[in-house]
Short mmCIF file of C-alpha atoms and ligand atoms in Angstrom, two decimals:
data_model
loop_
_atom_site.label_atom_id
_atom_site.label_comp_id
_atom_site.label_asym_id
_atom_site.label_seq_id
_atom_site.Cartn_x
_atom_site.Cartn_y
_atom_site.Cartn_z
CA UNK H 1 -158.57 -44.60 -118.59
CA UNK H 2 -158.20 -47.21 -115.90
CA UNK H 3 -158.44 -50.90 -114.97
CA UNK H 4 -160.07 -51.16 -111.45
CA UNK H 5 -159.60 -54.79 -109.86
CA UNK H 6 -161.21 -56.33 -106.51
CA UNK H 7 -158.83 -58.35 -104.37
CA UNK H 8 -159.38 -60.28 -101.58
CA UNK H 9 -162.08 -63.11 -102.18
CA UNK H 10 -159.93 -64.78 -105.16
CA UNK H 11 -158.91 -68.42 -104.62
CA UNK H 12 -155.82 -69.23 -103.61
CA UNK H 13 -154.92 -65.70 -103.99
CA UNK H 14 -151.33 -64.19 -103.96
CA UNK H 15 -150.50 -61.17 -101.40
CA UNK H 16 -151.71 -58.15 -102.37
CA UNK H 17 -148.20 -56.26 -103.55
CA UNK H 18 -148.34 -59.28 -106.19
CA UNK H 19 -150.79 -56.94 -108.00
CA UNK H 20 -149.96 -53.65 -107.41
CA UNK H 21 -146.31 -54.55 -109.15
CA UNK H 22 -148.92 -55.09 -112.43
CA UNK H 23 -148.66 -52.35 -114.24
CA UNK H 24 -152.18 -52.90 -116.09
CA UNK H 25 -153.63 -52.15 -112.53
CA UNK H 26 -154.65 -48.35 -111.32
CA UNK H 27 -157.20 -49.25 -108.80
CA UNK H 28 -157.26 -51.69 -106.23
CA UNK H 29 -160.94 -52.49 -104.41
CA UNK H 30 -160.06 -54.48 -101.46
CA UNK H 31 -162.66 -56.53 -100.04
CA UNK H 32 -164.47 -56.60 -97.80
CA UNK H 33 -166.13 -55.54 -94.30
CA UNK H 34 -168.90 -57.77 -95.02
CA UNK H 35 -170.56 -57.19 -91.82
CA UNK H 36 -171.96 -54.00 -90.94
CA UNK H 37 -172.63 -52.55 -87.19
CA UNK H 38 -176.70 -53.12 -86.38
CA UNK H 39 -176.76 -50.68 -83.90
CA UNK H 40 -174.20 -47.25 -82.81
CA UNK H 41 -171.27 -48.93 -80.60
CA UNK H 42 -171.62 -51.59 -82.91
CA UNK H 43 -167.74 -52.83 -84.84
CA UNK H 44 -168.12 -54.34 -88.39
CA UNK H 45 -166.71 -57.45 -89.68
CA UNK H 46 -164.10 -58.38 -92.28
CA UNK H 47 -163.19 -61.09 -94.55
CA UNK H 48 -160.06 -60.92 -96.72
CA UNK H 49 -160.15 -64.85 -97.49
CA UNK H 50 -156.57 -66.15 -97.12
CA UNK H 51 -155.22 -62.75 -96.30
CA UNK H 52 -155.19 -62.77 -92.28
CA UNK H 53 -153.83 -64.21 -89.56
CA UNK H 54 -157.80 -65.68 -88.58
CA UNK H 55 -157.58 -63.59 -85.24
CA UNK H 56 -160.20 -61.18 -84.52
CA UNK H 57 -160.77 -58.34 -81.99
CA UNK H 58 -162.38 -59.16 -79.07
CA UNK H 59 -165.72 -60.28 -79.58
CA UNK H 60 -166.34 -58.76 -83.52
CA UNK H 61 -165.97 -60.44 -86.63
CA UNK H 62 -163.06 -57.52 -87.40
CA UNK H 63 -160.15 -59.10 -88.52
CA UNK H 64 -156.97 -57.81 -86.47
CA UNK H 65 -154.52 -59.87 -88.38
CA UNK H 66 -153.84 -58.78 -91.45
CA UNK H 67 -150.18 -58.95 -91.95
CA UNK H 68 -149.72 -58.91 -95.39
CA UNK H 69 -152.01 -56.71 -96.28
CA UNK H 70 -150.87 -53.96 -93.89
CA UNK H 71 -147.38 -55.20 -95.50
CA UNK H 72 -147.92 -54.13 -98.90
CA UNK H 73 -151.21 -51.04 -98.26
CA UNK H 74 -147.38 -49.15 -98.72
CA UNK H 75 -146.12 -50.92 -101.49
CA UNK H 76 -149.19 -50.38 -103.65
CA UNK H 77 -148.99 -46.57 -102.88
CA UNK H 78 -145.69 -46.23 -103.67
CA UNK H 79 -146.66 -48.09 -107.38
CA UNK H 80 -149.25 -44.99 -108.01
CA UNK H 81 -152.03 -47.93 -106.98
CA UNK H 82 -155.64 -46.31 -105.98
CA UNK H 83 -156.05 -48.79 -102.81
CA UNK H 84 -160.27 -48.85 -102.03
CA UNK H 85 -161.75 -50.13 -98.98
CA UNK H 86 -165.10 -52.38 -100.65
CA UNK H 87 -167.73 -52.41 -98.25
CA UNK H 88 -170.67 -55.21 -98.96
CA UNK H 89 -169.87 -58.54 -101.49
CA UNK H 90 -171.82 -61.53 -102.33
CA UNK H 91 -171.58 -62.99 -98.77
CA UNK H 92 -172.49 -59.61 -96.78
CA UNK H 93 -175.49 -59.02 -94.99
CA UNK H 94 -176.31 -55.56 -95.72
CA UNK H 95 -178.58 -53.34 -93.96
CA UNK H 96 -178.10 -50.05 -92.56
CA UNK H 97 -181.28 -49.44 -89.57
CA UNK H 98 -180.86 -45.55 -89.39
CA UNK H 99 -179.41 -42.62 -89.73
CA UNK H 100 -177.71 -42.46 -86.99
CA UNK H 101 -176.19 -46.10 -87.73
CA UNK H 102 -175.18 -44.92 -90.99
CA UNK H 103 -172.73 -42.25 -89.72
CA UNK H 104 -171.59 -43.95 -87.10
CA UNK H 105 -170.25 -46.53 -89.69
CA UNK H 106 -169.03 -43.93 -91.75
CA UNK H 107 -166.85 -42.72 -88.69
CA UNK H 108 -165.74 -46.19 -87.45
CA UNK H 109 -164.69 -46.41 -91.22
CA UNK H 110 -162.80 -43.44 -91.47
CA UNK H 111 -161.24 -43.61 -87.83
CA UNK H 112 -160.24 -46.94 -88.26
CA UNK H 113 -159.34 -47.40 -92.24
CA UNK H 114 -158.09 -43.46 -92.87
CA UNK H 115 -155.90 -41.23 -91.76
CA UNK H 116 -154.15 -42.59 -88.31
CA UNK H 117 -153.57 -40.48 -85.49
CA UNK H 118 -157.22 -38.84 -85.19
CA UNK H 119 -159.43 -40.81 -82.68
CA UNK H 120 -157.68 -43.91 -80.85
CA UNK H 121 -160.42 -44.87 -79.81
CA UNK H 122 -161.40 -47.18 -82.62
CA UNK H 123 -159.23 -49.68 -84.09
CA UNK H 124 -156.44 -49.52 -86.94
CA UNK H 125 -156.99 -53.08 -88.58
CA UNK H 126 -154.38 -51.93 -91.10
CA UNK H 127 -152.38 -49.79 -88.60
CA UNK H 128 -151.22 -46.34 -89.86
CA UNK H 129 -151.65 -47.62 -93.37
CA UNK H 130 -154.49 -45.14 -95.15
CA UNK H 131 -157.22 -45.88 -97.61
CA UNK H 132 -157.47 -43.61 -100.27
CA UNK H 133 -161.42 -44.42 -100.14
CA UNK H 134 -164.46 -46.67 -100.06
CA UNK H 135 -166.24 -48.78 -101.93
CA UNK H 136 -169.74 -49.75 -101.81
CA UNK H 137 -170.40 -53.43 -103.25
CA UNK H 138 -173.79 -53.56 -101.68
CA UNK H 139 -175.45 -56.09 -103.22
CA UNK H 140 -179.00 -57.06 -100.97
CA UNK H 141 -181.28 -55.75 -98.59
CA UNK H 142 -182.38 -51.90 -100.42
CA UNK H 143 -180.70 -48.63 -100.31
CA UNK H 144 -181.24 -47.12 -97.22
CA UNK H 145 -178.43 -45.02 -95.02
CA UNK H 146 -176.26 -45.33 -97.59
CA UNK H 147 -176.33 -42.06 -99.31
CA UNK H 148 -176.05 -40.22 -95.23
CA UNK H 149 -172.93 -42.87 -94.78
CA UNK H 150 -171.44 -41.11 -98.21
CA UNK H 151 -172.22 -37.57 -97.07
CA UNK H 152 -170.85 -38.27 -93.44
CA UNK H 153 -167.70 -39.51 -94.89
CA UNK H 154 -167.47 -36.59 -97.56
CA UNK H 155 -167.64 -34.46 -94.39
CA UNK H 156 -164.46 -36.41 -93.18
CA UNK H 157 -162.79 -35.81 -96.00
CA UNK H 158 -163.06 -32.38 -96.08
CA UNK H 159 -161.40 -32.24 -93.03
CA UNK H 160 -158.05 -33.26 -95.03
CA UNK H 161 -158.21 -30.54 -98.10
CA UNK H 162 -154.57 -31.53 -99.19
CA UNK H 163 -155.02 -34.97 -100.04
CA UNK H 164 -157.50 -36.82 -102.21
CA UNK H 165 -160.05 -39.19 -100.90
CA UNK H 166 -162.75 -41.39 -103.41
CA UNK H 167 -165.97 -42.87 -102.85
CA UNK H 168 -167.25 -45.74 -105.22
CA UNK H 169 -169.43 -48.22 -105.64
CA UNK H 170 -170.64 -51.46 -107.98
CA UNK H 171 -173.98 -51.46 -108.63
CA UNK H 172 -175.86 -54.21 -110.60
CA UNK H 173 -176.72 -53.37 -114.06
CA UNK H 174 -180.36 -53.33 -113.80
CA UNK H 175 -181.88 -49.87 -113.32
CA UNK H 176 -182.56 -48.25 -111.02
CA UNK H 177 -180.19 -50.28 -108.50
CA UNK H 178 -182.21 -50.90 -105.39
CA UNK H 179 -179.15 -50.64 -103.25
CA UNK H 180 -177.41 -47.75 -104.91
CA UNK H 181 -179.36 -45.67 -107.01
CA UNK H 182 -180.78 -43.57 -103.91
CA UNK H 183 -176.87 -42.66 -103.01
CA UNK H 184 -175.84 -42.19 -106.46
CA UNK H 185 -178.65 -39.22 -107.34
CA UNK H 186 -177.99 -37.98 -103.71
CA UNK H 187 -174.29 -38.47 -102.74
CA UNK H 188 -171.05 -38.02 -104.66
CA UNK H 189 -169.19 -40.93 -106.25
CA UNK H 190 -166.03 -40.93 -108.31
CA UNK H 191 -166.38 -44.04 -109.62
CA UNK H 192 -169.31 -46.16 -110.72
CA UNK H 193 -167.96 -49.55 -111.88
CA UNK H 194 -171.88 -51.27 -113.11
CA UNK H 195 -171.97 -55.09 -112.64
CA UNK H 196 -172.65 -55.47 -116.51
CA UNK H 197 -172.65 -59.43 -115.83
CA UNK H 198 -174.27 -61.99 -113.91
CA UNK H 199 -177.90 -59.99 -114.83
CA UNK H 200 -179.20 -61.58 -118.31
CA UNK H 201 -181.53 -58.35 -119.05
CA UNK H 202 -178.74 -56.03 -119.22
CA UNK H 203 -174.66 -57.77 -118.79
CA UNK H 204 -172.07 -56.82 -121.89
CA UNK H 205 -172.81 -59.81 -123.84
CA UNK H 206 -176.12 -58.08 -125.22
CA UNK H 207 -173.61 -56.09 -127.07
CA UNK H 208 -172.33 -59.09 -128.69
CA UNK H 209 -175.85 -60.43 -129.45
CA UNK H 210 -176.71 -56.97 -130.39
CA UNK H 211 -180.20 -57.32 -129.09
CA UNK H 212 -179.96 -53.34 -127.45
CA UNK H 213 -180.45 -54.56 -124.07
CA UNK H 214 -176.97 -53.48 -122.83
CA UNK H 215 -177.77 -50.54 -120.85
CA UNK H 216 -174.75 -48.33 -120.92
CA UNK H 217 -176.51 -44.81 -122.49
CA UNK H 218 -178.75 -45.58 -119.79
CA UNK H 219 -176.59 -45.50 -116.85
CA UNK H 220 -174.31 -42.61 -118.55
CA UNK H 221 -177.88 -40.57 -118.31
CA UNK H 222 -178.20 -41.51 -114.70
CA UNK H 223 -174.79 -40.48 -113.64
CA UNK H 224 -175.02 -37.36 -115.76
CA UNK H 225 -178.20 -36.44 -113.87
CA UNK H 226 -176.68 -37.41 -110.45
CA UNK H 227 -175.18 -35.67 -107.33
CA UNK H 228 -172.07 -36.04 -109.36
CA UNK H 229 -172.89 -35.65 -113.09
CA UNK H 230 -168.51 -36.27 -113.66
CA UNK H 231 -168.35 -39.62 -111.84
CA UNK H 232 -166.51 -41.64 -113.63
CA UNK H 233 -168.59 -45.38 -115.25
CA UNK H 234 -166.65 -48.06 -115.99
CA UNK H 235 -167.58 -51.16 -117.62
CA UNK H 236 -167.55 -54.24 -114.85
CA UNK H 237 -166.36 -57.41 -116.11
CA UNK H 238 -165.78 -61.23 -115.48
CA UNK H 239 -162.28 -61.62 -115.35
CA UNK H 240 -162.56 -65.46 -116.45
CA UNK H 241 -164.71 -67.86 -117.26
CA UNK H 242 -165.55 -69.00 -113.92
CA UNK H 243 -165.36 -65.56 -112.35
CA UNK H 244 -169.21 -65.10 -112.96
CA UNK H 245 -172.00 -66.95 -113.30
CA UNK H 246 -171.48 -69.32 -116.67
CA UNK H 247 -172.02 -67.13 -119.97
CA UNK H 248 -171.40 -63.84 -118.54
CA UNK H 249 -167.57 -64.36 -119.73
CA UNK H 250 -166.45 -62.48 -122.79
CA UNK H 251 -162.93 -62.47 -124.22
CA UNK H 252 -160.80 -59.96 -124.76
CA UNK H 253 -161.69 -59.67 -129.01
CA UNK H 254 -165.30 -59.43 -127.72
CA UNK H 255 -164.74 -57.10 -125.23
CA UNK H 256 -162.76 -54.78 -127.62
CA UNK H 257 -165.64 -53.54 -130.14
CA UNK H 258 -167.93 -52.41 -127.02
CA UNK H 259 -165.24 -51.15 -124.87
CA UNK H 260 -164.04 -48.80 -128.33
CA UNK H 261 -167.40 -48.33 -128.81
CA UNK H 262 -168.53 -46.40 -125.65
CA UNK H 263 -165.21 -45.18 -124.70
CA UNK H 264 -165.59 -42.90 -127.88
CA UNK H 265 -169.17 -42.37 -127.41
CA UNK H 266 -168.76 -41.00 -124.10
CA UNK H 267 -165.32 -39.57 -123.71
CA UNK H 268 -165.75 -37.61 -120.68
CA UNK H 269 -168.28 -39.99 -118.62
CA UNK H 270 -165.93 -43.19 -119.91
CA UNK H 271 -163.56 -44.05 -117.05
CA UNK H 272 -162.45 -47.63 -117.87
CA UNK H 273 -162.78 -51.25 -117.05
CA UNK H 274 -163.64 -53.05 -113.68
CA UNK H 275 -162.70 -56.31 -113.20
CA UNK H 276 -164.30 -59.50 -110.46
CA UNK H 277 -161.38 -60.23 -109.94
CA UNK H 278 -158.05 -60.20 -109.38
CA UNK H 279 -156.75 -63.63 -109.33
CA UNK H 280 -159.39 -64.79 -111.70
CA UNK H 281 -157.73 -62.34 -114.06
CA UNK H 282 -154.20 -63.77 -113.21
CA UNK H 283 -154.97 -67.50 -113.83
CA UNK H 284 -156.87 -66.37 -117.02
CA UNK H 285 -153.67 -66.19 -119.60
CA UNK H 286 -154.46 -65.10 -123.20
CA UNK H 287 -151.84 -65.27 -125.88
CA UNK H 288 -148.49 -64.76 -123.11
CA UNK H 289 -151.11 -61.82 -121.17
CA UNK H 290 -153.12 -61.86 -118.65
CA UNK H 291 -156.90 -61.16 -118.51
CA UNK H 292 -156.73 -57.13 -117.20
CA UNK H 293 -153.54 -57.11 -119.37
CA UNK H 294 -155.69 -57.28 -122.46
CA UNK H 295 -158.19 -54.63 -121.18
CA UNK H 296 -155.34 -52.01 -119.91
CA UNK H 297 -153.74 -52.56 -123.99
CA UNK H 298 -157.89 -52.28 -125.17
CA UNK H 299 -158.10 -48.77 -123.19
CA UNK H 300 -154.65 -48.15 -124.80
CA UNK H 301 -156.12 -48.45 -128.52
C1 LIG T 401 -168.24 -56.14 -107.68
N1 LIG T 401 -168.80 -57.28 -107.04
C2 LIG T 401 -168.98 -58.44 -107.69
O1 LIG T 401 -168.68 -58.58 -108.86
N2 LIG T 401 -169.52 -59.45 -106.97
C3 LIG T 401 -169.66 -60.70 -107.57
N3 LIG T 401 -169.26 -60.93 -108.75
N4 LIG T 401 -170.25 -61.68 -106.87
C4 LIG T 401 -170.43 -62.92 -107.44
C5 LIG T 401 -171.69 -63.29 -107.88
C6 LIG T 401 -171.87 -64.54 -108.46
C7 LIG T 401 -170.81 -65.42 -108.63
C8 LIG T 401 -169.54 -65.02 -108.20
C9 LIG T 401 -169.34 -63.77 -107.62
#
């Protein structure tokens, strides 16, 4: 199973193809358009922290600039890395008005972020470099439009039957998920990587305390009742201490009895470990390894 990271908000962070030579990495969320369009016609916004150049296009928040990252998008692929677009974050303003707003962000997405050469009429922030999907990170402001965005860009996909194409997203751990639950019992995911931190009534450190109130079995029933009852769930992590807020951290020996736990439990629904985030797992060194090196050997057991 796999270790799914998010880059792009870490301190300090390194350039991207610093983690996709880590071989404990399969999937890379990169985040995030943290702006969405209020109206059709409208461009989203970006934010990569340190990433780009600062220069936008004219009159958006849409970073144009991205150097490295459109630098190592190839690098990544050619490492076997699962490179995400994460839309949303803990800084976005989220709201999608309408239908009709919802698609149209779903096309600027895929015109812009997918495969080149279809409509120049939007931008290519990354150039000719392709996503191999998106993520949703939504994380305020309800669930509305974003199960019609997920259909619209299933549509799009669709339209390129040889190659593979994911959608996924990061709910919070509390059910139902006012942002996501709506898209994830009407529109198909891949990938559901649950928030199981930062929410005391249901993060991963019940399991330690053993007080039941770690919802996993829950969630596996919601995905197995969903549009797509073989999306993938994967536990979602702090990488450090400081990656979450404080007590939300659990190391690697406590992380290993509920990680063996529901992996075997559920070994079809089980898809592996997300991680907040990438440098946060880098700067956190255990015994010579990094953070998401001890949960790639974990999935390994
Ligand atoms: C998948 N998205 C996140 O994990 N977001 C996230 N962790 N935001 C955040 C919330 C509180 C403190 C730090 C980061």
């Amino acid at each position: 199973s796999n270790v799914a990271v998010y880059y792009g908000q870490g301190a300090y962070q390194p350039r991207l193809s610093h983690f996709c030579q880590e071989t404990s990495l399969d999937i890379i969320n990169i985040g995030f358009i943290n702006v969405f369009p209020k109206a059709v016609g409208d461009w989203p916004g970006s934010n990569f922290g340190n990433q780009c150049d600062g220069n936008v296009y004219e009159d958006t928040e849409l970073l144009s600039g991205c150097h490295q990252i459109i630098d190592d998008i190839p690098i990544c692929k050619e490492l076997g890395k699962t490179v995400m677009l994460s839309l949303g974050g803990e800084t976005a303003y989220e709201d999608i008005p309408n239908d009709e707003v919802a698609e149209w962000f779903a096309d600027f997405l895929w015109y812009s972020f997918g495969p080149p050469g279809q409509n120049d009429t939007f931008p290519r922030p990354f150039l000719d470099n392709q996503v191999d999907g998106f993520d949703f990170d939504i994380e305020h402001n309800g669930g509305n439009g974003y199960a019609t965005m997920i259909k619209r860009l299933r549509s799009h996909y669709a339209d390129f039957p040889d190659e593979t194409f994911y959608i996924s997203g990061a709910p919070q751990c509390q059910l139902p998920d006012l942002q996501l639950s709506d898209a994830i019992a009407n529109s198909d995911f891949d990938f559901i990587w649950v928030q199981w931190y930062n929410t005391g009534s249901c993060s991963a450190t019940n399991f330690l305390e053993g007080n039941g109130d770690f919802n996993f079995v829950e969630w596996a029933a919601k995905i197995q009742a969903s549009a797509n009852p073989d999306a993938k769930l994967f536990i979602g992590l702090p990488a450090s201490e400081k990656a979450a807020v404080d007590g939300f951290y659990m190391s690697p020996e406590e992380v290993y009895p509920l990680v063996d736990f529901y992996m075997n439990l559920y070994p079809d629904t089980f898809g592996g470990i997300m991680l907040w985030e990438a440098t946060a797992s880098d700067n956190n060194t255990i015994d010579g390894h990094n953070y998401a090196q001890h949960m790639k050997h974990i999935l390994r057991e």
